[in-house]
CSV table of C-alpha atoms in Angstrom, one decimal:
chain,number,residue,atom,x,y,z
A,1,GLN,CA,43.7,52.2,-25.1
A,2,CYS,CA,40.0,51.5,-24.8
A,3,VAL,CA,40.7,48.3,-22.8
A,4,LYS,CA,43.0,50.2,-20.5
A,5,THR,CA,40.4,52.8,-19.9
A,6,ILE,CA,37.8,50.2,-19.1
A,7,MET,CA,40.2,48.4,-16.7
A,8,ARG,CA,41.0,51.7,-15.0
A,9,LEU,CA,37.2,52.4,-14.6
A,10,LEU,CA,36.7,49.0,-13.2
A,11,GLU,CA,39.5,49.6,-10.7
A,12,LEU,CA,38.0,52.8,-9.6
A,13,VAL,CA,34.6,51.2,-9.2
A,14,PHE,CA,36.2,48.4,-7.1
A,15,LEU,CA,38.0,51.0,-4.9
A,16,ILE,CA,34.8,53.0,-4.4
A,17,LEU,CA,32.8,49.8,-3.5
A,18,ALA,CA,35.6,48.6,-1.3
A,19,SER,CA,35.7,51.9,0.6
A,20,CYS,CA,31.9,51.9,1.0
A,21,TRP,CA,32.1,48.3,2.3
A,22,ILE,CA,34.9,49.2,4.7
A,23,GLY,CA,33.0,52.3,5.9
A,24,GLU,CA,29.9,50.4,6.5
A,25,SER,CA,31.7,47.5,8.3
A,26,LYS,CA,33.6,49.9,10.4
A,27,ARG,CA,30.7,51.0,12.5
A,28,ARG,CA,31.8,52.9,15.6
A,29,ASN,CA,30.1,53.4,19.0
A,30,VAL,CA,31.2,54.7,22.4
A,31,LEU,CA,30.4,53.4,25.9
A,32,LEU,CA,31.6,55.9,28.6
A,33,ILE,CA,31.6,54.5,32.2
A,34,ILE,CA,32.1,57.0,35.0
A,35,ALA,CA,32.3,56.0,38.6
A,36,ASP,CA,31.5,58.4,41.5
A,37,ASP,CA,34.3,59.5,43.8
A,38,ALA,CA,36.2,56.3,42.9
A,39,GLY,CA,40.0,56.1,43.1
A,40,PHE,CA,42.6,53.5,42.7
A,41,GLU,CA,41.1,50.9,45.0
A,42,THR,CA,41.0,48.2,42.3
A,43,GLU,CA,43.2,45.3,41.2
A,44,VAL,CA,44.0,47.3,38.0
A,45,TYR,CA,46.0,49.8,40.1
A,46,ASN,CA,47.7,47.1,42.3
A,47,ASN,CA,45.3,47.0,45.2
A,48,SER,CA,45.1,43.2,45.5
A,49,VAL,CA,42.6,43.4,48.5
A,50,VAL,CA,39.6,44.6,46.5
A,51,HIS,CA,38.0,42.1,44.3
A,52,THR,CA,37.5,43.8,40.9
A,53,PRO,CA,37.7,41.0,38.3
A,54,HIS,CA,35.6,42.9,35.7
A,55,LEU,CA,37.8,46.0,35.7
A,56,ARG,CA,40.8,43.7,35.6
A,57,SER,CA,39.4,42.0,32.6
A,58,LEU,CA,38.6,45.4,30.9
A,59,ALA,CA,42.2,46.5,31.7
A,60,GLN,CA,43.5,43.5,29.8
A,61,ARG,CA,41.8,44.9,26.7
A,62,SER,CA,42.7,48.6,27.4
A,63,LEU,CA,45.5,51.0,27.6
A,64,VAL,CA,45.8,51.9,31.3
A,65,PHE,CA,46.8,55.4,32.1
A,66,ASN,CA,48.9,56.0,35.2
A,67,ASN,CA,48.8,59.8,35.1
A,68,ALA,CA,45.2,60.7,34.5
A,69,PHE,CA,43.7,63.7,36.2
A,70,THR,CA,40.4,65.4,36.6
A,71,SER,CA,40.5,69.2,36.0
A,72,VAL,CA,38.2,69.9,39.0
A,73,SER,CA,37.7,67.8,42.1
A,74,SER,CA,33.9,68.3,42.5
A,75,CYS,CA,31.1,66.3,41.0
A,76,SER,CA,28.9,68.6,38.8
A,77,PRO,CA,31.8,70.7,37.6
A,78,SER,CA,33.8,67.6,36.8
A,79,ARG,CA,30.9,66.0,34.9
A,80,SER,CA,30.4,69.2,33.0
A,81,THR,CA,34.1,69.1,31.9
A,82,ILE,CA,33.7,65.4,30.8
A,83,LEU,CA,30.7,66.3,28.6
A,84,THR,CA,32.0,69.6,27.2
A,85,GLY,CA,35.8,69.4,27.2
A,86,LEU,CA,35.8,72.8,28.8
A,87,PRO,CA,37.1,73.6,32.3
A,88,GLN,CA,34.4,74.6,34.8
A,89,HIS,CA,35.4,78.3,34.8
A,90,GLN,CA,34.8,78.3,31.0
A,91,ASN,CA,31.6,76.3,30.7
A,92,GLY,CA,29.9,78.0,33.7
A,93,MET,CA,29.3,75.0,36.0
A,94,TYR,CA,31.2,76.6,38.9
A,95,GLY,CA,29.8,74.3,41.6
A,96,LEU,CA,27.2,71.6,42.3
A,97,HIS,CA,24.1,71.6,40.1
A,98,GLN,CA,21.4,70.3,42.4
A,99,GLY,CA,19.3,72.0,45.1
A,100,VAL,CA,20.4,75.2,46.7
A,101,HIS,CA,23.7,75.2,44.8
A,102,ASN,CA,21.9,75.8,41.5
A,103,PHE,CA,24.9,76.0,39.2
A,104,ASN,CA,24.4,75.5,35.4
A,105,SER,CA,26.6,75.7,32.3
A,106,PHE,CA,26.1,78.6,30.0
A,107,ASP,CA,23.3,78.3,27.5
A,108,GLY,CA,25.6,78.5,24.5
A,109,VAL,CA,27.9,75.6,25.4
A,110,GLN,CA,28.2,73.0,22.7
A,111,SER,CA,28.3,69.8,24.7
A,112,LEU,CA,29.2,66.3,23.6
A,113,PRO,CA,25.6,64.9,23.6
A,114,LEU,CA,24.4,68.0,21.8
A,115,LEU,CA,27.0,67.8,19.0
A,116,LEU,CA,26.6,64.0,18.6
A,117,SER,CA,22.8,64.2,18.4
A,118,GLN,CA,23.2,66.8,15.6
A,119,THR,CA,25.1,64.2,13.6
A,120,ASN,CA,22.5,61.4,13.9
A,121,ILE,CA,24.3,59.6,16.7
A,122,HIS,CA,22.0,58.0,19.2
A,123,THR,CA,22.8,59.3,22.8
A,124,GLY,CA,21.9,57.7,26.1
A,125,ILE,CA,22.6,58.3,29.8
A,126,ILE,CA,21.9,56.0,32.7
A,127,GLY,CA,22.7,56.9,36.3
A,128,LYS,CA,23.9,60.2,37.7
A,129,LYS,CA,23.6,63.2,35.4
A,130,HIS,CA,24.2,66.1,37.9
A,131,VAL,CA,24.6,68.7,35.2
A,132,GLY,CA,22.3,71.3,33.5
A,133,PRO,CA,20.6,72.9,31.9
A,134,GLY,CA,18.8,70.2,30.0
A,135,SER,CA,19.0,72.2,26.7
A,136,VAL,CA,22.8,72.0,26.9
A,137,TYR,CA,23.0,68.4,27.9
A,138,PRO,CA,20.2,66.6,25.9
A,139,PHE,CA,20.1,62.8,25.7
A,140,ASP,CA,17.8,60.8,23.5
A,141,PHE,CA,17.5,58.1,26.1
A,142,SER,CA,17.7,59.2,29.7
A,143,TYR,CA,17.2,57.5,33.1
A,144,THR,CA,18.8,59.7,35.8
A,145,GLU,CA,18.0,61.4,39.1
A,146,GLU,CA,15.9,63.8,37.0
A,147,ASN,CA,13.3,61.2,36.4
A,148,SER,CA,14.2,58.3,38.6
A,149,SER,CA,15.7,57.4,42.0
A,150,VAL,CA,19.4,57.9,41.8
A,151,LEU,CA,19.9,54.9,44.1
A,152,GLN,CA,18.0,52.8,41.6
A,153,VAL,CA,19.6,54.1,38.4
A,154,GLY,CA,23.0,54.6,39.9
A,155,ARG,CA,23.5,51.7,42.5
A,156,ASN,CA,21.0,49.0,41.7
A,157,ILE,CA,23.2,47.1,39.2
A,158,THR,CA,20.3,44.9,38.1
A,159,ARG,CA,18.2,48.0,37.2
A,160,ILE,CA,21.2,49.4,35.4
A,161,LYS,CA,21.7,46.2,33.5
A,162,LEU,CA,18.0,46.2,32.4
A,163,LEU,CA,18.2,49.9,31.4
A,164,VAL,CA,21.3,49.2,29.2
A,165,ARG,CA,19.4,46.3,27.6
A,166,LYS,CA,16.5,48.6,27.0
A,167,PHE,CA,18.7,51.2,25.4
A,168,PHE,CA,20.1,48.6,23.0
A,169,LYS,CA,16.6,47.4,22.1
A,170,THR,CA,15.4,50.9,21.3
A,171,HIS,CA,18.6,51.6,19.3
A,172,LYS,CA,18.4,51.5,15.5
A,173,GLU,CA,21.4,49.5,14.2
A,174,GLU,CA,22.2,51.9,11.3
A,175,ARG,CA,23.0,54.7,13.7
A,176,PRO,CA,26.1,54.9,15.9
A,177,PHE,CA,25.5,55.3,19.6
A,178,PHE,CA,27.0,57.1,22.6
A,179,LEU,CA,26.0,55.5,25.9
A,180,TYR,CA,27.1,57.2,29.1
A,181,VAL,CA,26.7,55.0,32.2
A,182,ALA,CA,27.3,57.0,35.4
A,183,PHE,CA,27.4,54.9,38.5
A,184,HIS,CA,26.6,56.5,41.8
A,185,ASP,CA,28.9,54.0,43.6
A,186,THR,CA,31.3,54.7,45.3
A,187,HIS,CA,29.9,58.0,46.6
A,188,ARG,CA,29.2,58.4,50.3
A,189,CYS,CA,25.6,58.3,51.4
A,190,GLY,CA,25.8,58.4,55.2
A,191,HIS,CA,24.8,62.1,55.3
A,192,SER,CA,21.6,61.5,53.2
A,193,GLN,CA,20.6,57.8,53.7
A,194,PRO,CA,22.5,56.8,56.9
A,195,GLN,CA,20.4,53.6,57.2
A,196,TYR,CA,22.3,52.2,54.3
A,197,GLY,CA,25.7,52.8,55.8
A,198,ALA,CA,28.5,55.3,55.2
A,199,PHE,CA,28.9,54.3,51.6
A,200,CYS,CA,25.5,52.7,50.9
A,201,GLU,CA,27.3,49.4,51.4
A,202,LYS,CA,24.1,47.9,52.9
A,203,PHE,CA,21.8,49.1,50.1
A,204,GLY,CA,20.3,46.1,48.3
A,205,ASN,CA,22.2,43.4,50.3
A,206,GLY,CA,19.0,41.5,51.4
A,207,GLU,CA,19.1,42.4,55.1
A,208,MET,CA,15.9,43.6,56.8
A,209,GLY,CA,14.9,46.9,55.2
A,210,MET,CA,17.8,47.0,52.8
A,211,GLY,CA,16.1,45.5,49.8
A,212,ARG,CA,17.8,43.2,47.4
A,213,ILE,CA,19.7,43.6,44.2
A,214,PRO,CA,19.5,40.2,42.4
A,215,ASP,CA,22.7,40.6,40.5
A,216,TRP,CA,24.8,41.8,43.4
A,217,THR,CA,26.8,39.4,45.5
A,218,PRO,CA,28.0,41.6,48.4
A,219,VAL,CA,31.7,41.3,49.2
A,220,TYR,CA,32.8,42.4,52.7
A,221,TYR,CA,36.2,43.5,53.9
A,222,SER,CA,37.6,43.8,57.4
A,223,PRO,CA,39.3,47.0,58.6
A,224,GLU,CA,42.5,45.0,59.0
A,225,GLN,CA,42.5,44.1,55.3
A,226,VAL,CA,42.4,47.5,53.8
A,227,LYS,CA,45.3,49.4,52.3
A,228,VAL,CA,45.1,52.9,53.7
A,229,PRO,CA,46.1,55.5,51.1
A,230,PRO,CA,49.2,57.5,52.3
A,231,PHE,CA,47.1,60.7,52.4
A,232,VAL,CA,44.5,59.2,54.8
A,233,ALA,CA,45.2,58.8,58.5
A,234,ASP,CA,45.7,55.2,59.5
A,235,THR,CA,43.2,54.9,62.3
A,236,PRO,CA,40.5,52.4,63.2
A,237,ALA,CA,37.8,54.9,62.1
A,238,ALA,CA,39.4,55.4,58.7
A,239,ARG,CA,40.0,51.7,58.2
A,240,ALA,CA,36.3,50.9,58.9
A,241,ASP,CA,35.4,53.7,56.5
A,242,LEU,CA,37.6,52.3,53.8
A,243,ALA,CA,36.3,48.7,54.3
A,244,ALA,CA,32.8,50.0,53.7
A,245,GLN,CA,34.0,51.8,50.6
A,246,TYR,CA,35.6,48.6,49.3
A,247,THR,CA,32.2,46.9,49.4
A,248,THR,CA,30.8,49.5,47.1
A,249,VAL,CA,33.8,49.2,44.8
A,250,SER,CA,33.0,45.5,44.5
A,251,ARG,CA,29.4,46.4,43.6
A,252,LEU,CA,30.6,49.0,41.0
A,253,ASP,CA,32.8,46.3,39.5
A,254,GLN,CA,30.0,43.8,39.3
A,255,GLY,CA,27.8,46.4,37.7
A,256,ILE,CA,30.5,47.2,35.1
A,257,GLY,CA,30.7,43.5,34.3
A,258,LEU,CA,26.9,43.4,33.7
A,259,VAL,CA,27.1,46.5,31.4
A,260,LEU,CA,29.9,45.0,29.4
A,261,GLN,CA,28.0,41.7,29.1
A,262,GLU,CA,25.0,43.6,27.7
A,263,LEU,CA,27.3,45.3,25.2
A,264,ARG,CA,28.5,41.8,24.1
A,265,ALA,CA,25.1,40.3,24.0
A,266,ALA,CA,23.8,43.1,21.8
A,267,GLY,CA,26.7,42.5,19.3
A,268,TYR,CA,28.5,45.7,19.8
A,269,ASP,CA,31.7,44.4,21.5
A,270,ASN,CA,33.9,44.7,18.4
A,271,ASP,CA,33.0,48.2,17.3
A,272,THR,CA,32.7,50.2,20.6
A,273,LEU,CA,35.3,52.4,22.2
A,274,VAL,CA,35.0,51.8,26.0
A,275,ILE,CA,36.3,54.5,28.4
A,276,TYR,CA,36.3,54.1,32.2
A,277,SER,CA,37.2,56.8,34.7
A,278,SER,CA,35.9,58.6,37.8
A,279,ASP,CA,34.8,62.2,38.3
A,280,ASN,CA,37.2,63.2,41.2
A,281,GLY,CA,39.2,62.0,44.1
A,282,ILE,CA,37.9,59.8,46.9
A,283,PRO,CA,35.9,61.5,49.7
A,284,PHE,CA,38.5,61.5,52.4
A,285,PRO,CA,40.6,64.4,53.8
A,286,ASN,CA,43.0,65.8,51.2
A,287,GLY,CA,41.0,64.0,48.5
A,288,ARG,CA,37.8,65.3,46.8
A,289,THR,CA,37.4,69.1,46.6
A,290,ASN,CA,41.2,69.5,46.6
A,291,LEU,CA,43.5,70.1,43.6
A,292,TYR,CA,46.3,68.3,45.4
A,293,HIS,CA,47.4,65.1,43.6
A,294,SER,CA,45.3,63.0,46.0
A,295,GLY,CA,42.2,64.9,44.9
A,296,ILE,CA,42.7,65.0,41.1
A,297,ALA,CA,44.5,61.7,40.2
A,298,GLU,CA,42.1,59.4,38.4
A,299,PRO,CA,41.9,55.9,37.1
A,300,MET,CA,41.6,55.8,33.3
A,301,LEU,CA,41.1,52.9,31.0
A,302,LEU,CA,40.7,53.3,27.2
A,303,SER,CA,39.7,50.1,25.3
A,304,SER,CA,39.5,50.2,21.5
A,305,PRO,CA,38.6,47.1,19.4
A,306,GLU,CA,40.6,48.7,16.5
A,307,HIS,CA,43.8,49.3,18.4
A,308,ARG,CA,44.7,45.9,20.0
A,309,GLU,CA,48.4,46.5,19.8
A,310,ARG,CA,48.5,48.3,23.1
A,311,TRP,CA,45.9,46.1,25.0
A,312,GLY,CA,47.2,45.5,28.5
A,313,ASP,CA,49.8,48.2,28.3
A,314,THR,CA,50.3,51.1,30.7
A,315,SER,CA,50.9,54.7,29.7
A,316,GLN,CA,52.8,57.4,31.6
A,317,ALA,CA,51.4,60.2,29.5
A,318,TYR,CA,49.6,63.0,31.3
A,319,VAL,CA,46.0,62.9,30.3
A,320,SER,CA,42.9,64.6,31.6
A,321,LEU,CA,39.1,64.3,31.8
A,322,LEU,CA,39.2,67.3,29.5
A,323,ASP,CA,40.4,64.9,26.9
A,324,ILE,CA,37.3,62.7,26.8
A,325,THR,CA,35.2,65.0,24.6
A,326,PRO,CA,37.9,65.5,22.0
A,327,THR,CA,38.6,61.8,22.0
A,328,ILE,CA,35.0,60.8,21.4
A,329,LEU,CA,34.6,63.5,18.7
A,330,ASP,CA,37.7,62.2,17.0
A,331,TRP,CA,36.4,58.6,17.2
A,332,PHE,CA,33.2,59.7,15.4
A,333,SER,CA,35.0,62.2,13.1
A,334,VAL,CA,32.7,65.0,14.4
A,335,PRO,CA,34.3,68.5,14.1
A,336,TYR,CA,34.1,71.0,16.9
A,337,PRO,CA,32.1,74.1,16.0
A,338,SER,CA,33.2,77.7,16.1
A,339,TYR,CA,31.3,79.8,18.7
A,340,ASN,CA,31.9,82.2,21.6
A,341,LEU,CA,31.2,82.1,25.3
A,342,PRO,CA,30.8,85.0,27.9
A,343,GLY,CA,34.3,84.5,29.3
A,344,ASN,CA,36.0,85.4,26.0
A,345,PRO,CA,33.3,86.9,23.8
A,346,THR,CA,35.7,88.0,21.0
A,347,THR,CA,37.6,84.7,20.6
A,348,PRO,CA,36.0,81.4,19.4
A,349,VAL,CA,36.0,78.6,21.9
A,350,HIS,CA,38.5,75.8,21.2
A,351,LEU,CA,39.2,72.6,23.2
A,352,THR,CA,42.4,72.7,25.2
A,353,GLY,CA,42.3,68.9,25.7
A,354,ARG,CA,43.4,66.4,23.1
A,355,SER,CA,42.2,63.2,21.5
A,356,LEU,CA,43.7,60.2,23.2
A,357,LEU,CA,43.4,57.9,20.2
A,358,PRO,CA,47.1,58.5,19.1
A,359,ALA,CA,48.1,57.0,22.5
A,360,LEU,CA,46.5,53.7,21.4
A,361,VAL,CA,49.0,53.4,18.6
A,362,SER,CA,52.2,54.5,20.3
A,363,GLU,CA,53.3,56.0,23.6
A,364,PRO,CA,53.2,59.8,23.5
A,365,ILE,CA,56.5,61.4,24.3
A,366,SER,CA,55.5,65.0,25.0
A,367,TRP,CA,52.2,64.7,26.9
A,368,ASN,CA,53.5,66.0,30.2
A,369,SER,CA,51.0,68.7,31.4
A,370,ALA,CA,47.6,68.7,33.0
A,371,TYR,CA,45.6,71.8,34.2
A,372,GLY,CA,43.2,72.1,37.1
A,373,SER,CA,40.6,74.7,38.0
A,374,GLN,CA,38.3,74.7,41.1
A,375,SER,CA,36.0,77.4,42.2
A,376,LEU,CA,33.2,76.0,44.4
A,377,HIS,CA,31.9,72.6,45.5
A,378,GLU,CA,28.8,73.4,47.5
A,379,VAL,CA,27.6,77.0,47.1
A,380,THR,CA,29.1,77.8,50.6
A,381,MET,CA,32.4,76.3,49.7
A,382,TYR,CA,34.2,79.1,47.8
A,383,TYR,CA,37.9,78.4,47.6
A,384,PRO,CA,39.1,79.2,44.0
A,385,THR,CA,42.3,77.3,43.1
A,386,ARG,CA,44.1,76.9,39.8
A,387,SER,CA,46.9,74.4,39.2
A,388,ILE,CA,49.3,72.9,36.6
A,389,HIS,CA,51.0,69.5,36.7
A,390,GLN,CA,54.1,69.6,34.4
A,391,GLY,CA,56.4,66.6,34.6
A,392,ALA,CA,57.5,66.2,38.2
A,393,PHE,CA,56.3,69.6,39.3
A,394,HIS,CA,52.8,70.6,40.6
A,395,LEU,CA,52.0,74.3,41.1
A,396,LEU,CA,48.8,75.4,42.9
A,397,HIS,CA,47.5,79.0,43.1
A,398,ASN,CA,45.1,79.4,46.1
A,399,LEU,CA,43.4,82.7,45.2
A,400,HIS,CA,41.6,83.1,48.6
A,401,TYR,CA,44.4,81.6,50.7
A,402,LEU,CA,43.6,83.9,53.7
A,403,MET,CA,40.3,82.1,54.1
A,404,PRO,CA,40.1,78.6,55.8
A,405,PHE,CA,39.6,75.8,53.4
A,406,PRO,CA,35.9,74.7,53.5
A,407,ILE,CA,34.6,71.2,54.3
A,408,ASP,CA,31.8,69.6,52.4
A,409,GLN,CA,28.7,68.2,54.2
A,410,ASP,CA,29.1,64.5,53.6
A,411,LEU,CA,32.8,64.5,54.4
A,412,TYR,CA,32.1,66.4,57.6
A,413,VAL,CA,29.8,63.8,59.0
A,414,SER,CA,32.0,60.9,57.9
A,415,PRO,CA,33.6,58.6,60.5
A,416,THR,CA,37.0,59.5,59.2
A,417,PHE,CA,36.7,63.3,59.5
A,418,GLN,CA,34.8,63.2,62.8
A,419,ASP,CA,37.6,61.1,64.2
A,420,LEU,CA,40.2,63.6,62.9
A,421,LEU,CA,38.2,66.5,64.5
A,422,ASN,CA,37.9,64.7,67.8
A,423,ARG,CA,41.5,63.7,68.0
A,424,THR,CA,42.6,67.3,67.2
A,425,ARG,CA,40.2,68.8,69.7
A,426,LEU,CA,41.4,66.5,72.5
A,427,GLY,CA,45.0,67.0,71.6
A,428,GLN,CA,45.5,63.3,70.7
A,429,PRO,CA,47.7,62.0,67.9
A,430,THR,CA,45.8,62.1,64.6
A,431,HIS,CA,48.2,59.8,62.7
A,432,TRP,CA,47.7,62.1,59.7
A,433,PHE,CA,50.5,63.5,57.6
A,434,LYS,CA,49.5,67.1,58.3
A,435,SER,CA,47.6,69.0,61.0
A,436,LEU,CA,44.1,70.2,60.6
A,437,LYS,CA,45.3,73.8,60.9
A,438,GLU,CA,47.7,73.1,58.0
A,439,TYR,CA,44.8,71.7,56.0
A,440,TYR,CA,42.6,74.7,56.6
A,441,TYR,CA,45.2,77.4,56.1
A,442,ARG,CA,47.4,77.3,53.0
A,443,GLU,CA,50.0,79.4,51.2
A,444,ARG,CA,49.0,81.4,48.2
A,445,TRP,CA,51.4,79.5,45.9
A,446,GLU,CA,52.3,75.9,46.5
A,447,LEU,CA,55.0,74.2,44.4
A,448,TYR,CA,55.8,70.5,44.9
A,449,ASP,CA,58.2,68.0,43.3
A,450,THR,CA,55.9,65.0,43.2
A,451,ARG,CA,58.6,62.5,42.5
A,452,THR,CA,60.6,63.2,45.6
A,453,ASP,CA,57.6,64.4,47.6
A,454,PRO,CA,54.5,62.5,46.5
A,455,LEU,CA,52.5,63.6,49.5
A,456,GLU,CA,53.2,67.2,48.6
A,457,THR,CA,54.4,68.3,52.1
A,458,LYS,CA,57.4,70.5,51.2
A,459,ASN,CA,56.4,73.8,49.5
A,460,LEU,CA,59.3,74.9,47.3
A,461,VAL,CA,58.0,78.3,46.4
A,462,SER,CA,60.5,80.1,48.7
A,463,ASP,CA,63.4,78.0,47.6
A,464,PRO,CA,65.5,80.2,45.2
A,465,SER,CA,66.8,77.1,43.3
A,466,TYR,CA,63.3,76.6,42.0
A,467,SER,CA,62.6,80.2,41.0
A,468,THR,CA,62.9,79.4,37.3
A,469,VAL,CA,60.5,76.4,37.5
A,470,LEU,CA,58.1,78.5,39.5
A,471,GLU,CA,58.0,81.4,37.0
A,472,THR,CA,57.7,79.0,34.0
A,473,LEU,CA,54.8,77.2,35.6
A,474,ARG,CA,53.1,80.5,36.6
A,475,GLN,CA,53.3,81.8,33.1
A,476,SER,CA,52.0,78.5,31.6
A,477,LEU,CA,49.1,78.5,34.0
A,478,GLN,CA,48.2,82.1,33.4
A,479,LYS,CA,48.4,81.5,29.6
A,480,TRP,CA,45.9,78.7,29.9
A,481,GLN,CA,43.6,80.8,32.1
A,482,TRP,CA,43.5,83.6,29.4
A,483,GLU,CA,43.1,81.0,26.7
A,484,THR,CA,40.0,79.5,28.4
A,485,GLY,CA,38.4,82.8,29.4
A,486,ASP,CA,38.9,82.3,33.2
A,487,PRO,CA,37.1,85.2,35.0
A,488,TRP,CA,39.5,84.6,38.0
A,489,VAL,CA,42.6,85.2,35.9
A,490,CYS,CA,43.5,88.4,37.7
A,491,GLY,CA,42.7,87.4,41.2
A,492,PRO,CA,43.2,88.1,44.1
A,493,ASP,CA,45.3,91.3,43.8
A,494,TYR,CA,44.1,92.6,40.4
A,495,VAL,CA,40.7,93.0,38.9
A,496,LEU,CA,39.8,91.9,35.4
A,497,GLU,CA,38.7,94.8,33.1
A,498,ASP,CA,37.6,93.3,29.8
A,499,LYS,CA,35.2,95.8,28.5
A,500,LEU,CA,37.8,98.1,27.0
A,501,GLU,CA,40.6,95.6,26.5
A,502,PRO,CA,41.3,92.4,28.5
A,503,ARG,CA,43.8,93.3,31.2
A,504,CYS,CA,44.5,93.0,34.9
A,505,ARG,CA,44.3,96.2,36.8
A,506,PRO,CA,45.9,96.5,40.3
A,507,LEU,CA,43.8,96.7,43.5
A,508,TYR,CA,46.7,97.8,45.8
A,509,ASN,CA,45.1,95.5,48.5
A,510,GLY,CA,48.4,94.5,50.1
A,511,LEU,CA,48.5,91.0,48.6
């Protein structure tokens, strides 16, 4: 009996030591790479024109999502959702953060970098931050537009490479890390630095006055080469615009290659979850600032060294940028805290996104919904919209549909939009799939079957055969709005009265 007891004790000691060894050897880190206004102009998503070998290589070690969406098609609001897991109407980042726009998340928001830093995880950000306040989004290591030139930390891929190397040199090996690399490519810059071209495609190319980025080998494309997205007018102006965009896609790709090389050189390749996506749709008409499919569909790659069984696979599951925070918390086994926010002061906040890690094991069969919520882009661009994608159907609620849809500054001065304006003004063919008037003035409710109508041109709201679908989606959307404390939940024909009891009270305004 004594020998059996000793043997049992030895077995327990062995199990404890083994579990400790496994726990220590299973170090986990995260590298999050977010591009700026980037879409599907890569070889990963079957655009064979653009040279993106590094993204293609990453895709071979990733699960590639074909139905990934942002929840808001605007830079700062989207970045706030990435780093909080909360839609913009819940975290308070209703519009752009910088300058006159001045939007910030609520002080009490428990962001991803905040939660990770509290659990001894080393956090770093390189590139475009574009969110605030600093107390809500603290990073241990930070090189952003707040303390550097955004062109240098967001587009100069040599500078980015050296900053990633610096982060790893300052990182203590016993701590896990979360590194967020936010490229400024492929954002337009013709409105702010026109000397560098429409997309900053000349920045750092070695020409007179452009400077040089040592690690960048510029790749140029002709307008005849480009693949015009179906929602963009096929005109010479748009093709030239897209050709310039492609050059910056190539710079983005080369930069991603440098970042991944630094990860390998530092010895973290086999214990780091790598996520790649973009913040919103491309900056063309019907793209960014819209909750149409063309404005919210995103690239998404998820690469785990621990889940090789789905490397190179594609997933049809509906996923969202709202899923990034719960995925990273799950990877680090960090719980989400209980707390309240102004939009729903009596109910604790919870994440409506989900961890994507189960998708790395097997294809999800019931992930078929994604929600959208847009309020502003620039402070003058108020056009609140809510949406739900569910299976083939996409429902949008344009709360202020009687107003014309607003146009952001850098899109307005772009060659593509100026060409569209001029053609419309002169009564010439625009070669676009809708008129400018149809783009400006929208119905309150828009329902589309995206499988039979991918461009979302036929509104099914008034079709009685879709009345059940319409009502089901409206109820699901409103349920999500209540759940996430949306201040706009009652608009535009009711007012939210939440002091006595949360309810919508009628305005009798004729809507």
